[in-house]
Amino acid sequence: MDVTSTQGNWNELSADELLVLRRCFVRYAAQPMKEEEPMQLTQGALSGVETKLALHGLRSRGWLEAVTKSWGERILYIPVDQLPALYDMLLEQTPMNGIHTDHPITVYEAMTGLESELLHVLSRIAIQGVPLTAKGTIHKRSLQKLNELTPFRPEDLEGLGLHYAHAELYPVQTVVMIDLLLSLGLLVKETVSFRIQEAELATWIRLSAGQMRKHIFDTLMERYGKAEAPMQHFRYMLCAVSQYGGTDGWISIQYLLQWMLQVGLIPQNSLSRDDSTNSAFIDIVPTIANLKGLEDETVSDFNFNGSFMEDIMGWLKALTAFGMGDWGQTTSGEICFRWNVSVTDLLRPYNDEDTHQEQGAFYVQPDFEILVPPDVAYDVRWRLECCCERVTGDRMVVYRITRESITEAIELGMEAKEIPALLDKYSRTGVPEHVRLAVEQWAGNVGRTAFATVTLLRCGTQEDADMVARHPALEGLLERLGDKDFMIPVHSADKIRKALAAIGLSPRLEPKSADEPAHHYPLLTETENLDAGRSLFSQEGRAGLVYTGRTLHFYEQEHTLPDPSDYFPERSTVPSSWTKEWRSYHTSTSRQLMEQAIRWQAAVGLRISGKEVKWIPESVVSGDPWSVTGWYASGMDEETPSRATLQPSDWSDMRLLVPFT
């Protein structure tokens, strides 16, 4: 059976499917789990076969996916793009109130303009390159230049606890910058250097700033956030509660953690030792708990241990460094956070219909500076990066056009006439006349002379040189420089070689030149009608510098589901009365029914003192009389199943509980 992603809403799931999904979600978030682990999570609440059927339904609807390792082991996981709906489910079932907090007295504001900063880094890489040593590390001088370009500060990223090779050489802020460009597909590492991927860059600079930010946010969430389920829960819950921040938008981190602890998203061992024996948390199970009485607690009643809070603070500082929000402290020392982006938009699925590019214009100043507001398209900015010097980078980016920047742009492949045309087309208030004249003069002075790459042909004797000069096939291809030397264009070398071989003057092979080819700045013309598709920048598993610990992309995606009838082997040999009727059986027959339930991992209905109960048998113990161990189960997520041992005399009637009854 093929998997068909017909997800729908979570409240359309059956009770069993919802229970399995909820427990897997609370325990693992979107982290991988072995196939048998959902069985352990629902042990005593559902029978094994009920859990299998629920997993089957969840996979068929796209709430769970599976990969298969090479040796056949199946790994299950909740897709990341399903997480927002599940956090909304938590908030709907257990509403959150009072998460907003007082305005902090100390505020650490988000960096602005990360998208333009990355564009500037790419433009410098396009011009300067990033060469690698024989050991595969970045050259020291190039690394120093990258360190100067990075928009991040080390203290804002050290709390992420990232792991990467050559940590003794590479500062964390530079690693994150290069890793981000690699994971977005804008850079690729080759044998001798990092190289810009022009096709991907062409699509990238056609995106709006908001679309760029979405791809950056996706990378930040799942590449630099720790993979452990509690931290993944925190990252997404911080997004989900953005609507509860009050008028100022400030979210109390302590209250959020307190709420997460009580619903089971954070394990009890996250509490400091003084609070770990608090009776309020002893019976926490990975379910949707009742938050009755939560508002009676104060944030000071919940103290989380140091390492956990260090991870939390590391994440908040990283969000601030990436320009997503501000963090601060209140007068009481409470940590709080405020989003400055529409995080719900960043998390929703990418829609090609949302593709729209900014249409703004810049301002050319009399002092040769160019003021670039946030609404200027990034393909326009890319060409400004080529022909101008950047003065400052923020929401308003400032460039300056100079003689040197004009010269460099033309040497990198920009047509002289394109520079004034670019200024004319996108300047909102026009180009001051003296600026126009200067730009035209600077551009016109470049290229009036040029170096040309040619090859020298040297003959052994003057007689040989005379023969070459007279050969009709070589007429117009050679320029004689003296008695025995000729200058020839590089592009004609092969044709000349063949002609010389035909008259018995085949030239000796010389080592190829080690000189690098002429360098050109990419994408200097308009980039129209390019597909700004999501998949280009959201491919899991791109090679970067950071070790993420995520391995699902290495395994084969499983697109088929088992046949549910396979869960009930030899079904035809089981008496139909066992599944259809409540009956009293001889002790030997009732034992056979229990053993059949164990083989199928099914539940048994028992009538005990006139009350029907659901019993999940685990094992039959021989004896006189025989007995069976298992659980009383209600199937309700809020109740903890109780384990017991029963004998045949403890019940009157029984029935095998299976879905084909």
PDB file of C-alpha atoms in Angstrom, residues 322-478:
ATOM      1  CA  PHE A 322      19.928  36.365  13.161  1.00  0.00           C
ATOM      2  CA  GLY A 323      17.632  39.373  13.422  1.00  0.00           C
ATOM      3  CA  MET A 324      14.518  37.462  14.481  1.00  0.00           C
ATOM      4  CA  GLY A 325      13.792  39.161  17.807  1.00  0.00           C
ATOM      5  CA  ASP A 326      15.008  40.934  20.955  1.00  0.00           C
ATOM      6  CA  TRP A 327      15.707  39.463  24.364  1.00  0.00           C
ATOM      7  CA  GLY A 328      15.830  41.226  27.689  1.00  0.00           C
ATOM      8  CA  GLN A 329      15.598  41.051  31.481  1.00  0.00           C
ATOM      9  CA  THR A 330      12.997  42.537  33.806  1.00  0.00           C
ATOM     10  CA  THR A 331      13.703  44.234  37.115  1.00  0.00           C
ATOM     11  CA  SER A 332      13.306  40.836  38.846  1.00  0.00           C
ATOM     12  CA  GLY A 333      15.896  39.235  36.555  1.00  0.00           C
ATOM     13  CA  GLU A 334      13.315  37.336  34.540  1.00  0.00           C
ATOM     14  CA  ILE A 335      14.332  36.548  30.940  1.00  0.00           C
ATOM     15  CA  CYS A 336      11.906  37.550  28.193  1.00  0.00           C
ATOM     16  CA  PHE A 337      11.835  37.554  24.401  1.00  0.00           C
ATOM     17  CA  ARG A 338      10.010  39.538  21.712  1.00  0.00           C
ATOM     18  CA  TRP A 339       9.683  38.548  18.059  1.00  0.00           C
ATOM     19  CA  ASN A 340      10.202  41.273  15.470  1.00  0.00           C
ATOM     20  CA  VAL A 341       9.219  39.052  12.522  1.00  0.00           C
ATOM     21  CA  SER A 342       5.933  37.367  11.689  1.00  0.00           C
ATOM     22  CA  VAL A 343       7.066  33.973  12.851  1.00  0.00           C
ATOM     23  CA  THR A 344       3.790  32.292  11.865  1.00  0.00           C
ATOM     24  CA  ASP A 345       4.490  33.326   8.264  1.00  0.00           C
ATOM     25  CA  LEU A 346       8.032  31.982   8.492  1.00  0.00           C
ATOM     26  CA  LEU A 347       6.757  28.575   9.641  1.00  0.00           C
ATOM     27  CA  ARG A 348       3.922  28.111   7.186  1.00  0.00           C
ATOM     28  CA  PRO A 349       4.564  26.036   4.030  1.00  0.00           C
ATOM     29  CA  TYR A 350       6.258  27.822   1.164  1.00  0.00           C
ATOM     30  CA  ASN A 351       3.809  28.928  -1.513  1.00  0.00           C
ATOM     31  CA  ASP A 352       5.016  29.886  -4.983  1.00  0.00           C
ATOM     32  CA  GLU A 353       2.130  32.335  -5.206  1.00  0.00           C
ATOM     33  CA  ASP A 354       3.812  34.324  -2.423  1.00  0.00           C
ATOM     34  CA  THR A 355       6.739  35.095  -4.714  1.00  0.00           C
ATOM     35  CA  HIS A 356       7.101  38.834  -5.033  1.00  0.00           C
ATOM     36  CA  GLN A 357      10.171  40.993  -5.275  1.00  0.00           C
ATOM     37  CA  GLU A 358      10.653  44.452  -3.895  1.00  0.00           C
ATOM     38  CA  GLN A 359      10.156  47.245  -6.427  1.00  0.00           C
ATOM     39  CA  GLY A 360      11.751  50.162  -4.594  1.00  0.00           C
ATOM     40  CA  ALA A 361      14.346  52.648  -5.787  1.00  0.00           C
ATOM     41  CA  PHE A 362      17.516  54.094  -4.272  1.00  0.00           C
ATOM     42  CA  TYR A 363      18.761  57.666  -3.881  1.00  0.00           C
ATOM     43  CA  VAL A 364      21.944  58.934  -5.547  1.00  0.00           C
ATOM     44  CA  GLN A 365      23.414  61.736  -3.420  1.00  0.00           C
ATOM     45  CA  PRO A 366      25.563  64.681  -4.615  1.00  0.00           C
ATOM     46  CA  ASP A 367      28.496  63.313  -2.574  1.00  0.00           C
ATOM     47  CA  PHE A 368      28.449  60.101  -4.681  1.00  0.00           C
ATOM     48  CA  GLU A 369      26.785  58.068  -1.943  1.00  0.00           C
ATOM     49  CA  ILE A 370      23.824  55.833  -2.782  1.00  0.00           C
ATOM     50  CA  LEU A 371      21.147  55.290  -0.110  1.00  0.00           C
ATOM     51  CA  VAL A 372      19.426  51.930  -0.524  1.00  0.00           C
ATOM     52  CA  PRO A 373      16.137  51.511   1.437  1.00  0.00           C
ATOM     53  CA  PRO A 374      14.840  48.050   2.438  1.00  0.00           C
ATOM     54  CA  ASP A 375      12.416  47.913  -0.508  1.00  0.00           C
ATOM     55  CA  VAL A 376      15.134  47.795  -3.195  1.00  0.00           C
ATOM     56  CA  ALA A 377      15.287  44.430  -4.988  1.00  0.00           C
ATOM     57  CA  TYR A 378      18.281  42.213  -4.279  1.00  0.00           C
ATOM     58  CA  ASP A 379      19.253  41.662  -7.907  1.00  0.00           C
ATOM     59  CA  VAL A 380      19.691  45.451  -8.109  1.00  0.00           C
ATOM     60  CA  ARG A 381      21.728  45.414  -4.902  1.00  0.00           C
ATOM     61  CA  TRP A 382      23.898  42.644  -6.349  1.00  0.00           C
ATOM     62  CA  ARG A 383      24.988  44.893  -9.226  1.00  0.00           C
ATOM     63  CA  LEU A 384      25.551  47.802  -6.842  1.00  0.00           C
ATOM     64  CA  GLU A 385      27.845  45.501  -4.853  1.00  0.00           C
ATOM     65  CA  CYS A 386      29.939  45.068  -8.001  1.00  0.00           C
ATOM     66  CA  CYS A 387      30.322  48.724  -9.007  1.00  0.00           C
ATOM     67  CA  CYS A 388      30.252  50.495  -5.621  1.00  0.00           C
ATOM     68  CA  GLU A 389      32.008  50.453  -2.259  1.00  0.00           C
ATOM     69  CA  ARG A 390      29.743  49.624   0.662  1.00  0.00           C
ATOM     70  CA  VAL A 391      29.918  52.249   3.409  1.00  0.00           C
ATOM     71  CA  THR A 392      27.436  50.899   5.987  1.00  0.00           C
ATOM     72  CA  GLY A 393      25.014  48.017   6.228  1.00  0.00           C
ATOM     73  CA  ASP A 394      21.746  48.215   8.155  1.00  0.00           C
ATOM     74  CA  ARG A 395      18.112  48.569   7.192  1.00  0.00           C
ATOM     75  CA  MET A 396      19.286  51.484   5.062  1.00  0.00           C
ATOM     76  CA  VAL A 397      22.419  50.346   3.215  1.00  0.00           C
ATOM     77  CA  VAL A 398      24.819  53.031   2.025  1.00  0.00           C
ATOM     78  CA  TYR A 399      27.159  52.617  -0.967  1.00  0.00           C
ATOM     79  CA  ARG A 400      29.667  55.041  -2.488  1.00  0.00           C
ATOM     80  CA  ILE A 401      30.584  55.108  -6.145  1.00  0.00           C
ATOM     81  CA  THR A 402      34.275  55.829  -6.823  1.00  0.00           C
ATOM     82  CA  ARG A 403      36.786  55.771  -9.655  1.00  0.00           C
ATOM     83  CA  GLU A 404      38.309  52.605  -8.209  1.00  0.00           C
ATOM     84  CA  SER A 405      34.953  50.832  -7.857  1.00  0.00           C
ATOM     85  CA  ILE A 406      34.047  51.700 -11.473  1.00  0.00           C
ATOM     86  CA  THR A 407      37.410  50.405 -12.696  1.00  0.00           C
ATOM     87  CA  GLU A 408      37.079  47.159 -10.749  1.00  0.00           C
ATOM     88  CA  ALA A 409      33.514  46.576 -11.981  1.00  0.00           C
ATOM     89  CA  ILE A 410      34.522  46.888 -15.634  1.00  0.00           C
ATOM     90  CA  GLU A 411      37.549  44.668 -15.097  1.00  0.00           C
ATOM     91  CA  LEU A 412      35.187  42.083 -13.569  1.00  0.00           C
ATOM     92  CA  GLY A 413      33.001  42.073 -16.656  1.00  0.00           C
ATOM     93  CA  MET A 414      30.489  44.893 -16.248  1.00  0.00           C
ATOM     94  CA  GLU A 415      29.918  46.887 -19.422  1.00  0.00           C
ATOM     95  CA  ALA A 416      30.879  50.541 -19.068  1.00  0.00           C
ATOM     96  CA  LYS A 417      27.486  51.702 -20.320  1.00  0.00           C
ATOM     97  CA  GLU A 418      25.651  49.479 -17.790  1.00  0.00           C
ATOM     98  CA  ILE A 419      26.787  51.525 -14.783  1.00  0.00           C
ATOM     99  CA  PRO A 420      25.120  54.860 -15.621  1.00  0.00           C
ATOM    100  CA  ALA A 421      22.143  52.904 -16.985  1.00  0.00           C
ATOM    101  CA  LEU A 422      21.758  51.142 -13.622  1.00  0.00           C
ATOM    102  CA  LEU A 423      21.823  54.476 -11.766  1.00  0.00           C
ATOM    103  CA  ASP A 424      19.329  56.070 -14.143  1.00  0.00           C
ATOM    104  CA  LYS A 425      16.866  53.178 -13.991  1.00  0.00           C
ATOM    105  CA  TYR A 426      16.664  52.772 -10.225  1.00  0.00           C
ATOM    106  CA  SER A 427      17.384  56.246  -8.831  1.00  0.00           C
ATOM    107  CA  ARG A 428      14.145  57.646  -7.433  1.00  0.00           C
ATOM    108  CA  THR A 429      15.176  61.309  -7.708  1.00  0.00           C
ATOM    109  CA  GLY A 430      17.518  61.045 -10.683  1.00  0.00           C
ATOM    110  CA  VAL A 431      21.311  61.219 -10.847  1.00  0.00           C
ATOM    111  CA  PRO A 432      22.999  64.570 -10.082  1.00  0.00           C
ATOM    112  CA  GLU A 433      24.606  65.873 -13.260  1.00  0.00           C
ATOM    113  CA  HIS A 434      28.141  66.087 -11.881  1.00  0.00           C
ATOM    114  CA  VAL A 435      27.850  62.494 -10.597  1.00  0.00           C
ATOM    115  CA  ARG A 436      26.670  61.332 -14.022  1.00  0.00           C
ATOM    116  CA  LEU A 437      29.541  63.070 -15.812  1.00  0.00           C
ATOM    117  CA  ALA A 438      32.110  61.651 -13.412  1.00  0.00           C
ATOM    118  CA  VAL A 439      30.756  58.123 -13.744  1.00  0.00           C
ATOM    119  CA  GLU A 440      30.726  58.342 -17.542  1.00  0.00           C
ATOM    120  CA  GLN A 441      34.279  59.714 -17.593  1.00  0.00           C
ATOM    121  CA  TRP A 442      35.606  57.066 -15.182  1.00  0.00           C
ATOM    122  CA  ALA A 443      33.896  54.294 -17.125  1.00  0.00           C
ATOM    123  CA  GLY A 444      35.109  55.683 -20.467  1.00  0.00           C
ATOM    124  CA  ASN A 445      38.732  55.768 -19.315  1.00  0.00           C
ATOM    125  CA  VAL A 446      38.764  52.071 -18.481  1.00  0.00           C
ATOM    126  CA  GLY A 447      39.724  49.683 -21.262  1.00  0.00           C
ATOM    127  CA  ARG A 448      41.322  52.119 -23.710  1.00  0.00           C
ATOM    128  CA  THR A 449      44.381  49.914 -23.334  1.00  0.00           C
ATOM    129  CA  ALA A 450      44.436  46.266 -22.386  1.00  0.00           C
ATOM    130  CA  PHE A 451      46.724  43.358 -21.737  1.00  0.00           C
ATOM    131  CA  ALA A 452      46.297  40.453 -24.154  1.00  0.00           C
ATOM    132  CA  THR A 453      47.282  36.873 -23.617  1.00  0.00           C
ATOM    133  CA  VAL A 454      49.328  35.612 -26.594  1.00  0.00           C
ATOM    134  CA  THR A 455      51.744  32.756 -27.314  1.00  0.00           C
ATOM    135  CA  LEU A 456      55.286  33.052 -28.635  1.00  0.00           C
ATOM    136  CA  LEU A 457      56.277  30.640 -31.421  1.00  0.00           C
ATOM    137  CA  ARG A 458      60.078  30.278 -31.610  1.00  0.00           C
ATOM    138  CA  CYS A 459      61.772  28.507 -34.541  1.00  0.00           C
ATOM    139  CA  GLY A 460      65.139  26.738 -34.280  1.00  0.00           C
ATOM    140  CA  THR A 461      66.657  28.429 -37.370  1.00  0.00           C
ATOM    141  CA  GLN A 462      65.958  31.402 -39.580  1.00  0.00           C
ATOM    142  CA  GLU A 463      65.343  29.012 -42.483  1.00  0.00           C
ATOM    143  CA  ASP A 464      62.557  27.288 -40.557  1.00  0.00           C
ATOM    144  CA  ALA A 465      61.085  30.675 -39.671  1.00  0.00           C
ATOM    145  CA  ASP A 466      61.094  31.715 -43.337  1.00  0.00           C
ATOM    146  CA  MET A 467      59.269  28.479 -44.246  1.00  0.00           C
ATOM    147  CA  VAL A 468      56.627  29.172 -41.631  1.00  0.00           C
ATOM    148  CA  ALA A 469      56.157  32.747 -42.832  1.00  0.00           C
ATOM    149  CA  ARG A 470      55.615  31.585 -46.446  1.00  0.00           C
ATOM    150  CA  HIS A 471      53.086  28.820 -45.618  1.00  0.00           C
ATOM    151  CA  PRO A 472      49.695  29.826 -47.089  1.00  0.00           C
ATOM    152  CA  ALA A 473      47.693  28.020 -44.353  1.00  0.00           C
ATOM    153  CA  LEU A 474      49.302  30.271 -41.742  1.00  0.00           C
ATOM    154  CA  GLU A 475      48.714  33.540 -43.535  1.00  0.00           C
ATOM    155  CA  GLY A 476      47.119  36.101 -41.241  1.00  0.00           C
ATOM    156  CA  LEU A 477      47.597  33.972 -38.120  1.00  0.00           C
ATOM    157  CA  LEU A 478      51.185  34.966 -37.304  1.00  0.00           C
TER     158      LEU A 478
END
